[in-house]
Amino acid sequence: MFFAATRVLYALGRSHLLPAGLGRLSGDGRAPTRAIAVVTLLSIIGLFLGKGVLLPVVNVSSTLFAVMYTIVCFGVLRHRRAAPRPGAYRVPGGTLLVWLAALFSLYLVGLSLLQQYRDAGNRMPPEWWLLLASLAAGALAWTLGGYSRAALNETQRRRVIFEQQPGDQPGST
């Protein structure tokens, strides 16, 4: 989770969707030190919240992973419809498999939320409060990143997102 979180913050900062400082690499080891610092700080704060917070955080993480899979699947479908490229990566099973993955991901989101609700005795579960807090944190990050986003137009952002970084292997993106 730590490495995934730092990589996501780095990528969002690099593409100017969050404050650009998160997308900078250190000069020495070429590590995203600011993204690492943010995730480390949040992890340390989490340690002080105690064991009672661990299960809801894990449950929310699994819900958010299912949401992420859903977004990616629908993004693939949209991208293939809007900008088909001959010779692009082919999905075994084609578009049908991507649709099945999208529907199954939606099912996982619903199942996760339903299970949390049932475990809370049909009341508002703590996981939902964490989801709302995550949504609020995302909205705050999006708002704070407004100046950074305005620094790049869409063409520049696409170039930054798809540009290979030093040390990346060809075809690894």
Short mmCIF file of N, CA, C and O in Angstrom, two decimals, residues 7 9 12 32 53-54 67 89 91 97 111 120 123 137 157 161 166 172:
data_model
loop_
_atom_site.label_atom_id
_atom_site.label_comp_id
_atom_site.label_asym_id
_atom_site.label_seq_id
_atom_site.Cartn_x
_atom_site.Cartn_y
_atom_site.Cartn_z
N ARG A 7 3.43 6.10 -5.33
CA ARG A 7 3.48 6.14 -6.80
C ARG A 7 2.29 6.92 -7.38
O ARG A 7 2.42 7.68 -8.33
N LEU A 9 0.54 9.33 -5.81
CA LEU A 9 0.74 10.76 -5.52
C LEU A 9 1.78 11.36 -6.46
O LEU A 9 1.62 12.48 -6.96
N LEU A 12 0.16 11.72 -9.96
CA LEU A 12 -0.81 12.82 -9.99
C LEU A 12 -0.12 14.18 -9.89
O LEU A 12 -0.56 15.16 -10.52
N PRO A 32 10.63 10.00 -5.34
CA PRO A 32 9.59 11.03 -5.12
C PRO A 32 9.49 11.36 -3.62
O PRO A 32 8.55 10.96 -2.94
N VAL A 53 -9.02 1.04 14.44
CA VAL A 53 -9.15 1.73 13.16
C VAL A 53 -8.66 0.83 12.02
O VAL A 53 -9.02 1.04 10.86
N LEU A 54 -7.88 -0.19 12.34
CA LEU A 54 -7.24 -1.01 11.32
C LEU A 54 -8.26 -1.71 10.40
O LEU A 54 -8.14 -1.62 9.18
N VAL A 67 -13.34 0.26 -6.59
CA VAL A 67 -13.73 1.47 -7.32
C VAL A 67 -12.68 1.79 -8.39
O VAL A 67 -13.02 2.11 -9.54
N TYR A 89 -2.34 -2.63 -27.50
CA TYR A 89 -2.43 -3.82 -26.66
C TYR A 89 -3.81 -4.45 -26.80
O TYR A 89 -4.82 -3.79 -26.70
N VAL A 91 -6.62 -7.09 -25.50
CA VAL A 91 -7.10 -7.76 -24.30
C VAL A 91 -7.58 -9.15 -24.69
O VAL A 91 -8.41 -9.27 -25.60
N LEU A 97 -14.57 -9.15 -22.48
CA LEU A 97 -13.90 -9.39 -21.20
C LEU A 97 -13.77 -8.10 -20.39
O LEU A 97 -13.93 -8.11 -19.17
N LEU A 111 -20.98 -5.15 -3.18
CA LEU A 111 -20.85 -6.20 -2.16
C LEU A 111 -20.08 -5.69 -0.96
O LEU A 111 -20.46 -5.95 0.19
N ALA A 120 -22.31 -3.51 10.49
CA ALA A 120 -22.59 -2.41 11.42
C ALA A 120 -24.00 -2.49 11.98
O ALA A 120 -24.48 -1.54 12.62
N ARG A 123 -26.70 -0.01 10.36
CA ARG A 123 -26.52 1.41 10.68
C ARG A 123 -25.39 1.95 9.81
O ARG A 123 -24.73 1.20 9.11
N ALA A 137 -11.11 14.59 1.40
CA ALA A 137 -9.66 14.81 1.21
C ALA A 137 -9.33 14.91 -0.27
O ALA A 137 -8.51 15.75 -0.68
N ARG A 157 -0.22 18.11 -20.70
CA ARG A 157 -0.48 17.08 -19.69
C ARG A 157 -0.35 15.68 -20.30
O ARG A 157 0.24 14.79 -19.70
N ILE A 161 2.21 12.82 -19.04
CA ILE A 161 1.72 11.54 -18.55
C ILE A 161 2.34 10.39 -19.33
O ILE A 161 2.76 9.39 -18.76
N PRO A 166 13.51 8.76 -17.21
CA PRO A 166 14.82 8.10 -17.23
C PRO A 166 14.79 6.85 -16.35
O PRO A 166 14.26 6.88 -15.24
N SER A 172 7.13 -0.39 -20.63
CA SER A 172 6.75 -0.72 -19.25
C SER A 172 5.61 0.13 -18.74
O SER A 172 5.11 -0.09 -17.67
#
